[in-house]
Every structure is written in structure tokens, then in C-alpha cells.
Short mmCIF file of C-alpha atoms and ligand atoms in Angstrom, two decimals:
data_model
loop_
_atom_site.label_atom_id
_atom_site.label_comp_id
_atom_site.label_asym_id
_atom_site.label_seq_id
_atom_site.Cartn_x
_atom_site.Cartn_y
_atom_site.Cartn_z
CA MET A 707 -17.28 -12.08 -45.12
CA LYS A 708 -14.73 -9.61 -43.79
CA THR A 709 -16.21 -10.05 -40.30
CA ILE A 710 -15.81 -13.84 -40.52
CA GLN A 711 -12.21 -13.44 -41.78
CA LYS A 712 -11.50 -11.04 -38.92
CA ALA A 713 -13.01 -13.43 -36.36
CA VAL A 714 -11.00 -16.39 -37.73
CA THR A 715 -7.80 -14.31 -37.77
CA PHE A 716 -8.44 -13.17 -34.21
CA LEU A 717 -9.11 -16.76 -33.05
CA CYS A 718 -5.88 -17.97 -34.74
CA LEU A 719 -3.91 -15.14 -33.15
CA ALA A 720 -5.46 -15.92 -29.77
CA ILE A 721 -4.56 -19.62 -30.10
CA ILE A 722 -1.01 -18.81 -31.27
CA ALA A 723 -0.61 -16.34 -28.39
CA GLU A 724 -1.89 -18.91 -25.91
CA PHE A 725 0.48 -21.62 -27.14
CA ALA A 726 3.34 -19.12 -27.25
CA GLY A 727 2.79 -18.73 -23.50
CA ALA A 728 1.42 -15.16 -23.69
CA GLN A 729 0.30 -14.13 -20.21
CA ASN A 730 -1.19 -10.69 -20.85
CA PRO A 731 -4.00 -9.99 -20.19
CA ILE A 732 -4.00 -11.99 -16.94
CA ILE A 733 -7.79 -11.88 -16.46
CA THR A 734 -9.45 -13.53 -19.46
CA CYS A 735 -13.08 -14.18 -18.50
CA GLY A 736 -14.20 -10.52 -18.54
CA TYR A 737 -12.79 -7.03 -18.74
CA SER A 738 -10.72 -5.82 -15.79
CA ALA A 739 -9.48 -2.26 -15.21
CA ASP A 740 -7.57 -0.11 -12.71
CA PRO A 741 -5.53 -2.90 -11.04
CA ALA A 742 -4.54 -2.52 -7.40
CA PRO A 743 -2.26 -5.40 -6.34
CA PHE A 744 -1.17 -6.40 -2.86
CA VAL A 745 0.56 -9.38 -1.29
CA TYR A 746 -1.06 -11.25 1.56
CA GLY A 747 0.13 -14.64 2.83
CA ASP A 748 1.55 -16.68 -0.02
CA SER A 749 -0.49 -14.99 -2.76
CA VAL A 750 -0.77 -11.80 -4.79
CA TYR A 751 -4.26 -10.30 -4.81
CA VAL A 752 -5.35 -7.87 -7.49
CA TYR A 753 -8.45 -5.72 -6.98
CA TYR A 754 -10.13 -4.24 -10.03
CA ASP A 755 -13.30 -2.83 -11.55
CA VAL A 756 -15.15 -4.62 -14.37
CA ASP A 757 -15.61 -2.57 -17.53
CA LEU A 758 -18.94 -3.11 -19.24
CA GLY A 759 -17.92 -0.41 -21.73
CA VAL A 760 -21.37 0.91 -22.65
CA VAL A 761 -23.90 3.10 -20.84
CA PRO A 762 -27.09 0.97 -21.07
CA SER A 763 -29.51 3.92 -21.27
CA THR A 764 -27.75 5.65 -24.19
CA GLY A 765 -25.65 2.94 -25.84
CA ASP A 766 -22.65 5.29 -25.61
CA SER A 767 -19.18 3.83 -25.07
CA TYR A 768 -17.97 5.01 -21.67
CA TYR A 769 -16.64 3.87 -18.30
CA TYR A 770 -19.58 1.88 -16.98
CA MET A 771 -18.97 -0.56 -14.11
CA ASP A 772 -21.23 -2.08 -11.47
CA GLU A 773 -18.84 -4.19 -9.44
CA TRP A 774 -15.33 -4.57 -8.10
CA ARG A 775 -13.70 -7.99 -8.16
CA VAL A 776 -10.56 -9.58 -6.79
CA ALA A 777 -8.33 -12.33 -8.20
CA SER A 778 -5.38 -14.00 -6.51
CA SER A 779 -2.40 -16.07 -7.60
CA ALA A 780 0.27 -18.11 -5.87
CA ASP A 781 2.31 -18.56 -9.06
CA MET A 782 1.71 -15.37 -11.14
CA VAL A 783 0.19 -17.30 -14.07
CA ASN A 784 -2.88 -19.13 -12.73
CA TRP A 785 -5.35 -16.67 -11.19
CA THR A 786 -8.27 -17.52 -8.92
CA ASP A 787 -11.30 -15.36 -9.65
CA HIS A 788 -13.02 -14.66 -6.32
CA GLY A 789 -16.14 -13.34 -7.99
CA THR A 790 -18.07 -10.19 -7.16
CA ALA A 791 -16.27 -9.35 -3.93
CA LEU A 792 -17.81 -5.88 -3.78
CA PRO A 793 -20.92 -4.95 -5.79
CA LEU A 794 -21.45 -1.21 -6.31
CA SER A 795 -24.86 -1.73 -4.67
CA ALA A 796 -22.99 -2.32 -1.36
CA PHE A 797 -22.71 1.51 -1.29
CA SER A 798 -26.36 2.53 -0.96
CA TRP A 799 -25.43 6.16 -1.74
CA SER A 800 -23.81 5.37 -5.13
CA LYS A 801 -25.05 5.93 -8.68
CA ALA A 802 -25.31 2.85 -10.95
CA GLY A 803 -22.46 2.24 -13.38
CA THR A 804 -19.87 4.41 -11.60
CA ALA A 805 -17.64 1.81 -9.88
CA TRP A 806 -14.26 3.27 -10.92
CA ALA A 807 -10.76 2.67 -9.54
CA SER A 808 -10.09 1.28 -6.06
CA GLN A 809 -7.44 -0.18 -3.77
CA CYS A 810 -7.59 -2.64 -0.86
CA VAL A 811 -5.05 -2.75 2.01
CA GLU A 812 -4.70 -4.89 5.12
CA ARG A 813 -4.32 -3.61 8.68
CA ASN A 814 -4.37 -5.83 11.78
CA GLY A 815 -6.11 -8.67 9.95
CA LYS A 816 -8.87 -6.43 8.54
CA PHE A 817 -9.11 -5.53 4.86
CA TYR A 818 -10.08 -1.99 3.86
CA TRP A 819 -11.19 -1.45 0.30
CA TYR A 820 -11.19 2.21 -0.80
CA VAL A 821 -13.31 2.85 -3.89
CA CYS A 822 -14.56 5.77 -5.90
CA CYS A 823 -18.09 6.01 -7.27
CA GLU A 824 -20.53 8.79 -7.99
CA TYR A 825 -22.51 10.24 -5.09
CA PRO A 826 -25.45 11.75 -6.98
CA GLY A 827 -25.21 15.54 -6.87
CA HIS A 828 -21.59 15.44 -5.70
CA TRP A 829 -19.51 13.92 -8.57
CA HIS A 830 -17.34 10.91 -7.78
CA SER A 831 -16.58 10.52 -4.08
CA ILE A 832 -14.49 8.07 -2.07
CA GLY A 833 -15.97 5.32 0.08
CA VAL A 834 -14.51 2.51 2.20
CA ALA A 835 -15.65 -1.07 2.76
CA MET A 836 -14.18 -3.54 5.25
CA ALA A 837 -13.90 -7.33 5.51
CA ASN A 838 -12.22 -9.96 7.65
CA SER A 839 -10.76 -11.72 4.61
CA PRO A 840 -9.07 -10.37 1.45
CA THR A 841 -11.91 -11.77 -0.65
CA GLY A 842 -14.79 -10.50 1.47
CA PRO A 843 -17.62 -10.31 2.19
CA PHE A 844 -17.06 -6.52 2.41
CA ARG A 845 -19.48 -3.97 3.85
CA ASP A 846 -19.68 -0.20 3.53
CA MET A 847 -18.26 1.05 6.85
CA LEU A 848 -19.68 4.57 6.85
CA ARG A 849 -22.90 4.31 4.82
CA LYS A 850 -21.79 7.59 3.26
CA PRO A 851 -18.61 8.69 1.44
CA LEU A 852 -15.35 9.08 3.36
CA ILE A 853 -14.24 11.92 1.06
CA VAL A 854 -16.74 14.21 -0.63
CA THR A 855 -15.70 17.68 -1.77
CA ASN A 856 -18.36 18.58 -4.35
CA GLU A 857 -15.59 19.00 -6.93
CA MET A 858 -14.77 16.96 -10.01
CA GLY A 859 -11.76 14.66 -9.84
CA ASP A 860 -12.22 12.86 -6.50
CA ILE A 861 -11.29 9.53 -8.09
CA ASP A 862 -8.56 6.87 -7.95
CA PRO A 863 -7.89 6.37 -4.22
CA THR A 864 -4.54 4.81 -3.23
CA VAL A 865 -3.69 3.94 0.37
CA PHE A 866 -0.21 3.38 1.75
CA ILE A 867 0.62 2.39 5.34
CA ASP A 868 4.10 3.52 6.34
CA ASP A 869 6.48 1.49 8.55
CA ASN A 870 5.49 3.63 11.57
CA GLY A 871 1.81 2.71 11.06
CA GLN A 872 0.67 6.07 9.63
CA ALA A 873 -1.67 5.52 6.67
CA TYR A 874 -2.04 8.00 3.79
CA LEU A 875 -4.92 8.15 1.33
CA TYR A 876 -4.01 9.95 -1.92
CA TRP A 877 -6.38 10.47 -4.84
CA GLY A 878 -7.21 12.75 -7.73
CA ASN A 879 -7.66 13.54 -11.40
CA ASN A 880 -6.02 16.75 -12.60
CA LYS A 881 -5.40 17.48 -8.93
CA LEU A 882 -3.57 15.51 -6.25
CA ARG A 883 -4.82 15.39 -2.69
CA TYR A 884 -4.25 13.35 0.44
CA VAL A 885 -5.48 12.82 3.97
CA LYS A 886 -3.73 11.15 6.89
CA LEU A 887 -5.98 8.27 7.90
CA ASN A 888 -6.50 7.55 11.58
CA SER A 889 -5.58 4.06 12.76
CA ASN A 890 -9.23 2.93 12.43
CA MET A 891 -8.74 3.49 8.65
CA ILE A 892 -12.23 4.97 8.24
CA THR A 893 -11.70 8.51 9.57
CA TYR A 894 -8.88 11.01 9.01
CA ASP A 895 -6.90 13.66 10.83
CA LYS A 896 -8.88 16.90 10.41
CA THR A 897 -6.14 19.11 11.87
CA ILE A 898 -4.07 19.43 8.69
CA GLY A 899 -4.79 21.05 5.32
CA ASN A 900 -8.33 22.18 4.58
CA ASN A 901 -10.33 20.34 7.24
CA GLY A 902 -7.90 17.43 6.87
CA ILE A 903 -7.51 17.48 3.07
CA VAL A 904 -4.09 18.52 1.74
CA THR A 905 -3.71 19.64 -1.89
CA VAL A 906 -0.34 18.91 -3.49
CA GLU A 907 0.90 21.61 -5.85
CA LEU A 908 1.35 20.17 -9.36
CA THR A 909 4.65 21.86 -10.20
CA LYS A 910 7.06 21.17 -13.06
CA GLU A 911 9.74 20.11 -10.58
CA ALA A 912 7.42 17.63 -8.89
CA PHE A 913 5.67 16.15 -11.96
CA GLY A 914 7.77 17.12 -15.01
CA GLY A 915 5.45 19.86 -16.24
CA VAL A 916 2.06 21.46 -15.85
CA LYS A 917 -1.18 21.43 -17.79
CA VAL A 918 -2.40 24.81 -19.04
CA ASP A 919 -5.74 24.97 -20.90
CA GLY A 920 -5.58 21.19 -21.40
CA LYS A 921 -2.06 21.36 -22.95
CA VAL A 922 1.04 19.91 -21.32
CA GLN A 923 3.81 22.44 -20.75
CA GLY A 924 7.01 20.55 -20.01
CA GLU A 925 7.97 16.93 -20.50
CA ASN A 926 5.12 15.43 -18.47
CA CYS A 927 2.37 16.22 -15.95
CA PHE A 928 0.22 14.51 -13.34
CA GLU A 929 -3.09 13.27 -14.73
CA GLU A 930 -4.70 10.70 -12.37
CA GLY A 931 -4.31 7.24 -10.81
CA PRO A 932 -1.75 8.01 -8.07
CA TRP A 933 -0.07 4.95 -6.50
CA LEU A 934 2.10 5.48 -3.41
CA THR A 935 4.78 2.88 -2.63
CA LYS A 936 8.19 2.65 -0.95
CA HIS A 937 11.46 1.01 -1.97
CA ASN A 938 14.80 1.20 -0.13
CA GLN A 939 13.47 3.98 2.17
CA LEU A 940 12.53 6.12 -0.84
CA TYR A 941 8.84 6.99 -1.41
CA TYR A 942 7.59 6.62 -4.98
CA LEU A 943 4.48 8.15 -6.47
CA LEU A 944 3.52 6.45 -9.74
CA TYR A 945 0.71 8.07 -11.75
CA ALA A 946 -1.02 8.21 -15.11
CA ALA A 947 0.57 11.22 -16.79
CA GLY A 948 0.81 13.57 -19.72
CA GLY A 949 -2.90 13.92 -20.58
CA VAL A 950 -4.72 11.42 -22.77
CA PRO A 951 -3.36 9.08 -24.10
CA GLU A 952 -1.53 8.52 -20.86
CA ASN A 953 2.02 7.50 -20.06
CA ILE A 954 2.98 6.42 -16.55
CA GLY A 955 5.26 8.87 -14.77
CA TYR A 956 6.87 8.74 -11.36
CA SER A 957 8.23 11.08 -8.73
CA THR A 958 10.19 10.32 -5.57
CA SER A 959 10.51 11.86 -2.13
CA ASN A 960 12.14 11.22 1.22
CA ALA A 961 8.72 11.56 2.87
CA PRO A 962 5.26 10.16 2.01
CA THR A 963 3.89 13.70 1.80
CA GLY A 964 6.62 15.09 -0.49
CA PRO A 965 8.12 17.38 -1.65
CA TRP A 966 8.09 15.27 -4.84
CA LYS A 967 10.79 15.26 -7.50
CA TYR A 968 9.91 14.18 -11.04
CA ARG A 969 12.09 11.20 -12.09
CA GLY A 970 10.76 10.17 -15.52
CA LYS A 971 8.43 7.63 -17.13
CA VAL A 972 7.84 4.05 -16.00
CA MET A 973 5.96 3.39 -19.24
CA ASP A 974 5.66 5.70 -22.23
CA VAL A 975 2.51 6.08 -24.35
CA GLU A 976 2.31 2.73 -26.14
CA ASN A 977 0.05 1.00 -28.61
CA THR A 978 -2.05 -0.89 -26.05
CA ASN A 979 -5.53 -0.19 -27.44
CA SER A 980 -6.31 1.83 -24.28
CA PHE A 981 -5.76 5.55 -23.69
CA THR A 982 -5.64 5.05 -19.90
CA ASN A 983 -3.22 2.76 -18.08
CA HIS A 984 -3.61 3.00 -14.23
CA SER A 985 -0.70 1.25 -12.50
CA GLY A 986 0.32 -0.39 -9.23
CA ASN A 987 3.22 -2.54 -8.03
CA VAL A 988 4.10 -5.34 -5.60
CA ASN A 989 7.14 -7.28 -4.50
CA PHE A 990 6.25 -10.98 -4.47
CA LYS A 991 8.75 -13.67 -3.49
CA GLY A 992 11.63 -11.20 -4.01
CA GLN A 993 10.56 -10.04 -7.48
CA ASP A 994 9.03 -6.62 -8.25
CA TYR A 995 5.98 -6.60 -10.55
CA PHE A 996 4.19 -3.78 -12.34
CA PHE A 997 0.42 -3.99 -12.97
CA TYR A 998 -1.40 -1.79 -15.51
CA HIS A 999 -4.23 -2.15 -17.98
CA THR A 1000 -4.49 -2.38 -21.77
CA GLY A 1001 -7.33 -2.90 -24.27
CA TRP A 1002 -5.90 -6.25 -25.35
CA LEU A 1003 -8.61 -8.75 -24.49
CA ASN A 1004 -10.80 -9.84 -27.42
CA GLY A 1005 -13.18 -6.94 -28.23
CA GLY A 1006 -11.22 -4.63 -25.94
CA SER A 1007 -10.97 -0.83 -26.15
CA GLY A 1008 -10.36 2.24 -24.01
CA PHE A 1009 -13.60 1.43 -22.21
CA LYS A 1010 -13.14 -2.36 -22.18
CA ARG A 1011 -9.78 -2.80 -20.56
CA SER A 1012 -7.85 -5.73 -19.13
CA ILE A 1013 -5.02 -6.10 -16.62
CA ALA A 1014 -1.44 -6.89 -17.63
CA VAL A 1015 1.70 -7.56 -15.56
CA GLU A 1016 5.39 -6.91 -16.29
CA TYR A 1017 8.62 -7.11 -14.31
CA LEU A 1018 9.63 -3.90 -12.53
CA THR A 1019 13.24 -2.95 -11.81
CA PHE A 1020 14.36 -0.28 -9.33
CA ASN A 1021 17.88 0.97 -10.04
CA ASP A 1022 20.33 1.69 -7.20
CA ASP A 1023 20.13 5.43 -7.93
CA GLY A 1024 16.39 5.44 -7.19
CA THR A 1025 15.25 5.49 -10.81
CA ILE A 1026 12.96 2.87 -12.35
CA GLN A 1027 13.84 1.09 -15.59
CA GLN A 1028 11.35 2.01 -18.27
CA ILE A 1029 8.92 -0.82 -19.11
CA LYS A 1030 7.47 -1.82 -22.48
CA PRO A 1031 4.05 -3.46 -22.47
CA THR A 1032 4.28 -7.07 -23.66
CA ARG A 1033 1.91 -9.89 -24.49
CA LYS A 1034 4.39 -12.30 -22.93
CA GLY A 1035 4.08 -10.92 -19.39
CA VAL A 1036 5.78 -12.79 -16.56
CA ALA A 1037 6.84 -16.40 -15.93
CA PRO A 1038 5.43 -18.73 -13.26
CA VAL A 1039 7.13 -18.66 -9.85
CA ALA A 1040 5.59 -21.94 -8.68
CA THR A 1041 3.78 -24.98 -10.05
CA LEU A 1042 0.12 -25.82 -9.53
CA ASN A 1043 -0.51 -29.19 -7.87
CA PRO A 1044 -3.29 -31.06 -9.73
CA LEU A 1045 -3.30 -33.76 -7.01
CA GLU A 1046 -4.64 -31.20 -4.54
CA LEU A 1047 -8.26 -30.07 -4.60
CA GLN A 1048 -8.41 -27.09 -7.00
CA GLU A 1049 -11.12 -24.53 -7.57
CA ALA A 1050 -12.57 -24.50 -11.10
CA GLU A 1051 -12.20 -20.70 -11.04
CA THR A 1052 -8.38 -20.97 -10.84
CA PHE A 1053 -7.01 -20.75 -14.35
CA ASN A 1054 -4.54 -19.24 -16.75
CA ASN A 1055 -6.94 -18.78 -19.61
CA CYS A 1056 -10.60 -19.30 -20.40
CA ARG A 1057 -13.13 -18.99 -23.20
CA GLY A 1058 -16.87 -18.42 -23.04
CA ILE A 1059 -17.37 -19.20 -19.36
CA THR A 1060 -18.56 -16.91 -16.58
CA VAL A 1061 -17.34 -16.97 -12.99
CA ASN A 1062 -20.27 -16.44 -10.64
CA GLY A 1063 -20.69 -15.98 -6.89
CA ASN A 1064 -18.69 -14.43 -4.08
CA ALA A 1065 -16.96 -15.38 -0.83
CA ALA A 1066 -20.24 -15.70 1.07
CA LYS A 1067 -22.07 -17.83 -1.51
CA GLY A 1068 -19.10 -19.69 -2.99
CA VAL A 1069 -17.64 -19.14 -6.45
CA ASN A 1070 -18.12 -21.44 -9.46
CA VAL A 1071 -17.41 -21.60 -13.17
CA GLU A 1072 -20.41 -21.76 -15.50
CA PHE A 1073 -20.14 -23.28 -18.97
CA HIS A 1074 -22.68 -21.98 -21.44
CA ALA A 1075 -21.95 -23.46 -24.86
CA ASN A 1076 -19.89 -25.93 -26.86
CA ASN A 1077 -16.13 -25.28 -26.70
CA ASP A 1078 -16.28 -23.12 -23.59
CA SER A 1079 -13.01 -23.92 -21.87
CA VAL A 1080 -10.70 -23.35 -18.94
CA ALA A 1081 -6.93 -23.92 -19.09
CA VAL A 1082 -4.45 -24.24 -16.25
CA ARG A 1083 -0.75 -23.64 -16.83
CA ASN A 1084 2.31 -25.32 -15.29
CA ALA A 1085 0.47 -28.11 -13.46
CA ASP A 1086 2.98 -30.59 -12.01
CA PHE A 1087 1.63 -34.16 -11.88
CA GLY A 1088 4.88 -35.37 -10.27
CA GLU A 1089 6.68 -38.66 -10.90
CA ASP A 1090 4.03 -41.17 -9.76
CA PRO A 1091 1.61 -42.07 -12.54
CA VAL A 1092 -1.68 -40.20 -12.22
CA LYS A 1093 -4.67 -42.39 -13.08
CA SER A 1094 -8.00 -40.67 -12.46
CA VAL A 1095 -9.68 -37.31 -12.08
CA THR A 1096 -12.71 -36.04 -10.12
CA LEU A 1097 -14.85 -33.04 -11.08
CA ARG A 1098 -17.65 -31.58 -8.92
CA LEU A 1099 -20.46 -30.55 -11.24
CA ALA A 1100 -24.09 -29.46 -11.42
CA SER A 1101 -26.38 -29.37 -14.44
CA THR A 1102 -29.98 -29.76 -15.54
CA ARG A 1103 -29.18 -30.87 -19.08
CA GLY A 1104 -26.05 -33.01 -18.86
CA GLY A 1105 -23.15 -32.43 -21.24
CA ARG A 1106 -19.58 -33.56 -21.45
CA ILE A 1107 -16.15 -32.27 -20.40
CA TYR A 1108 -13.02 -33.31 -22.27
CA VAL A 1109 -9.71 -33.08 -20.43
CA ARG A 1110 -6.69 -32.52 -22.68
CA LEU A 1111 -3.02 -31.78 -22.12
CA ASP A 1112 -0.55 -29.26 -23.56
CA LYS A 1113 -1.03 -28.48 -27.25
CA ASN A 1114 -2.97 -31.66 -27.89
CA VAL A 1115 -6.34 -30.27 -28.88
CA SER A 1116 -7.75 -33.53 -30.25
CA THR A 1117 -6.95 -36.38 -27.82
CA SER A 1118 -8.54 -36.42 -24.40
CA ILE A 1119 -7.00 -38.03 -21.35
CA ALA A 1120 -10.45 -38.11 -19.77
CA THR A 1121 -14.05 -37.64 -20.86
CA ILE A 1122 -16.50 -36.75 -18.13
CA ASP A 1123 -20.24 -36.99 -18.63
CA VAL A 1124 -21.81 -34.14 -16.71
CA PRO A 1125 -24.58 -35.56 -14.50
CA ASN A 1126 -28.08 -34.15 -14.61
CA THR A 1127 -28.23 -33.21 -10.93
CA GLY A 1128 -31.67 -31.64 -11.20
CA SER A 1129 -30.49 -28.13 -10.39
CA LEU A 1130 -27.53 -25.82 -11.04
CA THR A 1131 -26.88 -25.64 -7.30
CA GLN A 1132 -27.04 -29.39 -6.62
CA PHE A 1133 -23.53 -30.78 -7.09
CA GLU A 1134 -22.22 -34.30 -7.64
CA GLU A 1135 -18.66 -35.55 -7.90
CA VAL A 1136 -17.78 -37.49 -11.03
CA THR A 1137 -14.59 -39.58 -11.12
CA VAL A 1138 -13.23 -41.21 -14.26
CA ASN A 1139 -10.08 -43.12 -15.01
CA LEU A 1140 -7.62 -41.49 -17.41
CA SER A 1141 -7.10 -43.05 -20.84
CA ARG A 1142 -3.35 -43.01 -20.11
CA GLU A 1143 -1.21 -42.41 -17.06
CA VAL A 1144 0.21 -38.90 -16.70
CA THR A 1145 3.39 -37.62 -15.05
CA GLY A 1146 5.38 -34.35 -15.20
CA LYS A 1147 4.42 -30.74 -15.97
CA HIS A 1148 1.56 -29.92 -18.30
CA ARG A 1149 -0.99 -27.37 -19.38
CA ILE A 1150 -4.44 -28.86 -18.67
CA ILE A 1151 -7.45 -27.78 -20.68
CA PHE A 1152 -11.05 -28.61 -19.76
CA ILE A 1153 -13.38 -28.24 -22.77
CA TYR A 1154 -17.16 -28.32 -22.45
CA SER A 1155 -19.62 -29.74 -24.92
CA GLY A 1156 -23.33 -29.45 -24.25
CA SER A 1157 -26.56 -27.68 -25.06
CA GLY A 1158 -27.30 -26.19 -21.65
CA ASN A 1159 -25.42 -24.57 -18.82
CA ALA A 1160 -23.25 -26.62 -16.49
CA VAL A 1161 -21.73 -25.38 -13.24
CA TRP A 1162 -18.31 -26.58 -12.15
CA ASP A 1163 -17.03 -26.18 -8.60
CA LYS A 1164 -13.78 -28.13 -8.07
CA TRP A 1165 -11.43 -30.71 -9.56
CA GLN A 1166 -8.63 -33.04 -8.47
CA PHE A 1167 -6.46 -35.72 -10.07
CA HIS A 1168 -5.46 -38.95 -8.25
CA THR A 1169 -2.64 -41.49 -8.43
CA GLU A 1170 -5.26 -44.22 -7.75
CA THR A 1171 -7.82 -45.53 -10.19
CA SER A 1172 -11.45 -44.77 -9.38
CA GLU A 1173 -11.87 -48.39 -8.25
CA ALA A 1174 -8.91 -48.09 -5.88
CA LEU A 1175 -10.51 -44.92 -4.50
CA GLY A 1176 -13.39 -47.13 -3.32
CA ILE A 1177 -15.80 -46.23 -6.07
CA GLU A 1178 -17.83 -49.32 -7.02
CA SER A 1179 -18.06 -50.06 -10.76
CA VAL A 1180 -21.46 -50.84 -12.26
CA SER A 1181 -22.64 -51.48 -15.83
CA ALA A 1182 -25.71 -50.36 -17.71
CA ASP A 1183 -28.45 -52.98 -17.91
CA GLY A 1184 -28.82 -54.06 -21.53
CA ALA A 1185 -28.75 -51.58 -24.38
CA SER A 1186 -30.58 -48.82 -22.55
CA SER A 1187 -28.30 -46.66 -20.49
CA SER A 1188 -31.20 -45.13 -18.64
CA TYR A 1189 -31.46 -48.17 -16.32
CA PHE A 1190 -28.70 -49.86 -14.36
CA SER A 1191 -28.42 -51.97 -11.27
CA ILE A 1192 -26.62 -51.83 -7.97
CA ASP A 1193 -26.70 -55.05 -5.99
CA GLY A 1194 -29.32 -56.36 -8.41
CA ILE A 1195 -31.71 -53.42 -7.87
CA ALA A 1196 -32.64 -51.39 -10.95
CA HIS A 1197 -32.14 -47.62 -10.88
CA GLN A 1198 -32.97 -44.90 -13.34
CA HIS A 1199 -30.99 -42.01 -14.92
CA PRO A 1200 -27.40 -43.10 -14.50
CA VAL A 1201 -24.56 -41.04 -15.88
CA LYS A 1202 -21.11 -42.17 -16.83
CA GLY A 1203 -18.52 -41.64 -14.12
CA LEU A 1204 -19.16 -41.34 -10.40
CA ASN A 1205 -22.72 -41.61 -9.13
CA ILE A 1206 -23.91 -41.26 -5.58
CA HIS A 1207 -27.08 -43.15 -4.69
CA ARG A 1208 -28.39 -43.28 -1.12
CA GLY A 1209 -24.97 -42.27 0.14
CA LYS A 1210 -23.21 -45.02 -1.84
CA LYS A 1211 -20.61 -44.17 -4.49
CA PHE A 1212 -20.51 -46.14 -7.72
CA ILE A 1213 -18.98 -45.58 -11.11
CA MET A 1214 -20.86 -46.00 -14.37
CA HIS A 1215 -18.95 -47.06 -17.49
O1 FUB B 107 -11.75 3.45 -14.78
C1 FUB B 107 -12.19 4.79 -14.83
C2 FUB B 107 -11.01 5.72 -14.81
O2 FUB B 107 -10.18 5.48 -15.91
C3 FUB B 107 -10.11 5.53 -13.64
O3 FUB B 107 -10.65 6.03 -12.46
C4 FUB B 107 -8.88 6.19 -14.13
O4 FUB B 107 -7.73 5.91 -13.40
C5 FUB B 107 -8.82 5.67 -15.54
O5 FUB B 107 -8.20 4.42 -15.58
#
């Protein structure tokens, strides 16, 4: 009984949070940890690993991840899930379940994704994959690790390219190391440090304190998750700090290689349901943002984490204003245009669905059960009345999708019968007229009802009715809806909405 009460309470809280406009976590269709954001074109991309939370062979709770994913947003509230951009299996030398933190950067139109995963017999090591697009497909460039030292703690790579083109790769847990990457981004300068690897001394002056026998001496200390960035010609190193549970500390320097000066905490230890936090930052459209992770998604924990975003403020004296984690997160910086073709995997919030695929295969949303849903925030229908909507769907069992607006969870503006297309990879477009005309800004929610899986690729609203779009209307013959006619010829298996038969579009009602 207690479990049911807990589940109902959680659902109510989730619904209240959603209607209150809560934005954190930003990824809602799975766990997401160790965010690494970057801006490319008119979007923010965030790269992350996917916490499964349990070691399958033992059932123990631990960091267990088999893939890295990327999501992007043009408005900071609706995120497009680009699927499994980089499976751990892309690194043939890796051990299953060890896809930990990563970061992707762009150089000369190529995208370099630095990851850490275990190289059996050598602890975690650092590898690099490359792609021609920020969403992949990526391939392992070296077919072996880029950094392997046979020591513990070679995790959490961060790469920063300075204004003069010199790239630095920092990493480390309970140690901080860097190499100077060559301009090909997959080899490094071997003339400095120990065969190219420089170890940064973890002093009190640089990191606020030191760790002795696992205990922090001083006000803080470097733990892991370094993130190198620059603001107003000052270099900033952000890092998970102070042991576990972690706060996020920062140090500054006039050079990307230090010496570092401890400046304080960006975020103190907070009640986020996660003992790690792993941060990164971007400036997008003139606003600074801070990415980190919490254990706030339903069922979350220290091993099932999810990404959150807050505003970041640099003070004129080089300090950073301390941030409190919030459920509210950040506000939209743009609207989403529902009259343009949208990917089903672009959303603000979801329940029950999975997002499958990758850049090479294409990415789709899969509904599995009744009430699975996807919601889009801040969609601007404009001033001209919007009259119809098209969804591109595939299914072997049929089903139905209800389209609702704002907080109205009971009245649909459209009901789409999912066609039985014969296969989950065979898509058809279904267009239906709206039950009322729509203008202005709204939250749109697509709710599935059905007994089997349905795959959804894209959607788009129109200011024309389906008939005006050139879709011929036909009626079912007699009482049975399994036969209908086009031009007097009987056909089988119609579905409501748009049908395509021998290249001809017609709408069933
Ligand atoms: O995700 C596994 C590890 O947890 C990361 O490498 C650390 O930064 C911490 O977040």
C-alpha cells in the first residue's frame, strides 16, 4: 500500500512540477550523467553518458554505462535526443559497462569526442572518436587509447582549444594531469612533462586544500571532473571537489596550464540525490549556463543521474556567483515553430517512451504502452488559425495518439489513429483536421493509447485543412470500417486519417 501511495505521490509531484514549468532534469527519457556542453551553429549540444545504475552480473548499484549520447537545443527547453551517437562498442579495446565521462569539441569542421572507459588490465584510459557532424556517426580514431598510464584515475577528459589554436586535454581523479594536443587532435606533444604528460601539483593555494589519507585538509580540494574554460581572458578550471559528496570548486589562472589560484565554490554540497555532480559551462546567445547532474529523475540515485542546467554569472573581479541547484532551471530563449517539420525526438518532457537510433540510421520515438507521452514547450502557432496536423508513424498493431494543449489533459485538439503499416520501419503520414483552430503559444502534449509499440518519426501542424492540402476525403463503406472505396474500388484495412494507396493520398474519416 505504501508503495502505491509513494508512486501516486511521486506522479502528482511530477505533474505539479511539469505544470509549474520545472525544467530540471533536462533529459527525461533516461538517465544522463557527466554533461559536457558546447555551442555549435544555433544550438547547444550536450554530450553525456547513460547511467544504467546496476552491474548486470552482480546486481550491485554502481556506475554502469554502455553508451554516450548527445542532445541539442535551440531554445534551452526543448531538447532533441540524437540517440546513441557513440556506443561503447565503438572502442573495440573497452570493457563493457565502463563508458564514463566525456567531452566533444569541434576543430575545423571535425568533431572530436574524448571519452574514458576501462582498457582491461589498465584501469580507465582515454580514447578519442571523430565525426564530420556533432551528432555522428563517430569512429574510434586510434583503435587504442590516446592516454594510458596503468594508474587509477585516468578519467573525466576535458578539452579546451585556446584562441591561438593550442588544444589542452586535462583529466583526472584525485590527480590532475594534462597534455598539449597536436593540431590533429589525436596525438600530443611528447616533449613536455613525463613523455608528454604533465602532472599538476594539488596544492592548498591552487585548490583550497589537500586530501591526506582520504580526509580534506583545508576548505576544499580537487577531486575529479576538471572542466577548462575561459572568460574575459581569464582561464577557469571548474572541478568536482571536497571528496564525496562533492561540491564544485573553481580556480583561475592567467594561463591554461596554471599556476592555479583557488577562488571558491560554484556550487556547494546540496541535497540533489547524487553524491557526484560533474559540471561544464557554455555561453549561448549571450547568456552563460552551468550544466551539472543530480539524482532527480524518477527512480534516480547516485548511480542513476540526470542533467540539470542553471544560469551562471561571472563577476567583474573574476569570481563566479555561487549557484543553488533548482528544479526550475532556465527559461526558453526562443519559441518552437509547430508549422515547421519537427522531429518526434525533440521535446521538453516525456513519459514511458524510448528514443532509438542514431545519426546513420535515423532517430525515432517509440511508444510502448498506454499514456506514454511526449510534451513540447513554448510552441508558437502564430496568428493565423492552425487547422490540421500530420504525424509520420509506423506500427504493426495500430493505436491512437491524442494531441492536447497546455494544462488541458482531457480535451484533444486532434485524435490520430496510428496506421498498421505492417512493420515498425515502414512509415506512413497521417493528417487529421483539428477539432478547433489554434493560434498563439502553447505546450503541446502527444499521448499514446495502444496495446503494441508504435514508432513516431516526425510531426507538423498546418494552417490548411487536410482537404486544402490536397488529401482526398473518403468514407468507410457501410458499417464495416475494414473496407472503403476510392473511385468506386473497394480497398481493405483503412485507418482514420491520411492513407496512401498506390501513390495516392486520401483521408479516412
Ligand atoms: O560517471 C562516472 C564518474 O562519476 C565520472 O567519471 C565522475 O566525474 C563522476 O561523475
